[in-house]
Amino acid sequence: MKDTKPDVTPQNMKIRTKDGVLIEVEAPYCTPKEWANRTKMTEREVREALYDGHISRFQHSPRGKLFVNVLAETQKVLDTPAWK
């Protein structure tokens, strides 16, 4: 009998903000390299912004790998008035 893999298709995460806005993202966190690709920044600029606190960060443990908090960055954009 042949083994078959289950048909698993990746699904985006859907999160509702406190204002009722539905945000759909691939993952709540991403690597600095992926964030650089998404935002057309260099990876060095992203890392510096993470360390300076200009980009929201997530770290599983104090010495663990550093990630960009995609949900927090999206919320920042939504909280910024359109006229700024």
PDB file of C-alpha atoms in Angstrom:
ATOM      1  CA  MET A   1       0.000   0.000   0.000  1.00  0.00           C
ATOM      2  CA  LYS A   2       1.379   3.377  -1.037  1.00  0.00           C
ATOM      3  CA  ASP A   3       1.775   6.090   1.590  1.00  0.00           C
ATOM      4  CA  THR A   4      -0.017   9.307   0.775  1.00  0.00           C
ATOM      5  CA  LYS A   5       0.610  12.734   2.191  1.00  0.00           C
ATOM      6  CA  PRO A   6      -2.336  14.704   3.483  1.00  0.00           C
ATOM      7  CA  ASP A   7      -3.418  17.555   1.261  1.00  0.00           C
ATOM      8  CA  VAL A   8      -2.340  20.538   3.345  1.00  0.00           C
ATOM      9  CA  THR A   9      -2.604  23.950   1.757  1.00  0.00           C
ATOM     10  CA  PRO A  10      -1.080  26.901   3.601  1.00  0.00           C
ATOM     11  CA  GLN A  11      -3.672  29.319   4.885  1.00  0.00           C
ATOM     12  CA  ASN A  12      -3.220  32.927   5.868  1.00  0.00           C
ATOM     13  CA  MET A  13      -3.846  33.932   9.453  1.00  0.00           C
ATOM     14  CA  LYS A  14      -6.810  36.218  10.035  1.00  0.00           C
ATOM     15  CA  ILE A  15      -6.674  38.502  13.063  1.00  0.00           C
ATOM     16  CA  ARG A  16      -9.234  41.104  14.051  1.00  0.00           C
ATOM     17  CA  THR A  17      -7.885  44.307  15.635  1.00  0.00           C
ATOM     18  CA  LYS A  18      -9.483  46.187  18.500  1.00  0.00           C
ATOM     19  CA  ASP A  19     -11.099  48.520  15.930  1.00  0.00           C
ATOM     20  CA  GLY A  20     -12.714  45.591  14.133  1.00  0.00           C
ATOM     21  CA  VAL A  21     -10.352  45.629  11.148  1.00  0.00           C
ATOM     22  CA  LEU A  22      -9.570  42.172   9.807  1.00  0.00           C
ATOM     23  CA  ILE A  23      -5.868  41.668   9.022  1.00  0.00           C
ATOM     24  CA  GLU A  24      -4.832  38.697   6.928  1.00  0.00           C
ATOM     25  CA  VAL A  25      -1.141  37.797   6.964  1.00  0.00           C
ATOM     26  CA  GLU A  26       0.909  34.781   5.972  1.00  0.00           C
ATOM     27  CA  ALA A  27       2.596  34.662   9.372  1.00  0.00           C
ATOM     28  CA  PRO A  28       2.648  36.929  12.424  1.00  0.00           C
ATOM     29  CA  TYR A  29       6.446  37.165  12.285  1.00  0.00           C
ATOM     30  CA  CYS A  30       9.094  37.157   9.558  1.00  0.00           C
ATOM     31  CA  THR A  31      12.857  37.266   9.315  1.00  0.00           C
ATOM     32  CA  PRO A  32      14.700  40.534   8.746  1.00  0.00           C
ATOM     33  CA  LYS A  33      15.706  39.265   5.297  1.00  0.00           C
ATOM     34  CA  GLU A  34      12.064  38.627   4.315  1.00  0.00           C
ATOM     35  CA  TRP A  35      11.007  42.035   5.688  1.00  0.00           C
ATOM     36  CA  ALA A  36      13.774  43.664   3.639  1.00  0.00           C
ATOM     37  CA  ASN A  37      12.431  41.953   0.510  1.00  0.00           C
ATOM     38  CA  ARG A  38       8.866  43.059   1.269  1.00  0.00           C
ATOM     39  CA  THR A  39       9.744  46.690   2.026  1.00  0.00           C
ATOM     40  CA  LYS A  40      12.592  47.248  -0.468  1.00  0.00           C
ATOM     41  CA  MET A  41      14.964  48.076   2.413  1.00  0.00           C
ATOM     42  CA  THR A  42      18.383  46.527   2.802  1.00  0.00           C
ATOM     43  CA  GLU A  43      18.749  43.777   5.365  1.00  0.00           C
ATOM     44  CA  ARG A  44      21.208  45.972   7.258  1.00  0.00           C
ATOM     45  CA  GLU A  45      18.665  48.818   7.469  1.00  0.00           C
ATOM     46  CA  VAL A  46      16.060  46.399   8.815  1.00  0.00           C
ATOM     47  CA  ARG A  47      18.432  45.022  11.466  1.00  0.00           C
ATOM     48  CA  GLU A  48      19.434  48.527  12.572  1.00  0.00           C
ATOM     49  CA  ALA A  49      15.771  49.574  12.784  1.00  0.00           C
ATOM     50  CA  LEU A  50      15.000  46.459  14.848  1.00  0.00           C
ATOM     51  CA  TYR A  51      17.805  47.218  17.298  1.00  0.00           C
ATOM     52  CA  ASP A  52      16.848  50.918  17.508  1.00  0.00           C
ATOM     53  CA  GLY A  53      13.178  50.093  18.113  1.00  0.00           C
ATOM     54  CA  HIS A  54      11.842  51.669  14.908  1.00  0.00           C
ATOM     55  CA  ILE A  55      10.497  48.306  13.720  1.00  0.00           C
ATOM     56  CA  SER A  56       8.471  46.094  16.069  1.00  0.00           C
ATOM     57  CA  ARG A  57      10.381  42.990  17.001  1.00  0.00           C
ATOM     58  CA  PHE A  58       9.707  39.557  18.391  1.00  0.00           C
ATOM     59  CA  GLN A  59      12.179  37.201  20.024  1.00  0.00           C
ATOM     60  CA  HIS A  60      11.206  33.794  21.426  1.00  0.00           C
ATOM     61  CA  SER A  61      14.005  33.854  24.014  1.00  0.00           C
ATOM     62  CA  PRO A  62      16.586  36.444  25.146  1.00  0.00           C
ATOM     63  CA  ARG A  63      19.328  34.894  23.010  1.00  0.00           C
ATOM     64  CA  GLY A  64      17.041  33.579  20.298  1.00  0.00           C
ATOM     65  CA  LYS A  65      16.663  34.654  16.705  1.00  0.00           C
ATOM     66  CA  LEU A  66      15.205  38.119  16.117  1.00  0.00           C
ATOM     67  CA  PHE A  67      12.040  38.465  14.015  1.00  0.00           C
ATOM     68  CA  VAL A  68       9.961  41.357  12.691  1.00  0.00           C
ATOM     69  CA  ASN A  69       6.496  41.490  14.280  1.00  0.00           C
ATOM     70  CA  VAL A  70       4.353  41.768  11.142  1.00  0.00           C
ATOM     71  CA  LEU A  71       1.100  42.225  13.059  1.00  0.00           C
ATOM     72  CA  ALA A  72       2.442  45.149  15.104  1.00  0.00           C
ATOM     73  CA  GLU A  73       3.882  46.809  11.994  1.00  0.00           C
ATOM     74  CA  THR A  74       0.531  46.441  10.216  1.00  0.00           C
ATOM     75  CA  GLN A  75      -1.259  47.925  13.229  1.00  0.00           C
ATOM     76  CA  LYS A  76       1.151  50.905  13.159  1.00  0.00           C
ATOM     77  CA  VAL A  77       0.192  51.593   9.545  1.00  0.00           C
ATOM     78  CA  LEU A  78      -3.515  51.381  10.368  1.00  0.00           C
ATOM     79  CA  ASP A  79      -3.119  53.737  13.350  1.00  0.00           C
ATOM     80  CA  THR A  80      -1.301  56.388  11.300  1.00  0.00           C
ATOM     81  CA  PRO A  81      -3.647  59.093   9.936  1.00  0.00           C
ATOM     82  CA  ALA A  82      -3.812  59.162   6.153  1.00  0.00           C
ATOM     83  CA  TRP A  83      -2.821  62.835   5.997  1.00  0.00           C
ATOM     84  CA  LYS A  84       0.602  62.368   7.630  1.00  0.00           C
TER      85      LYS A  84
END
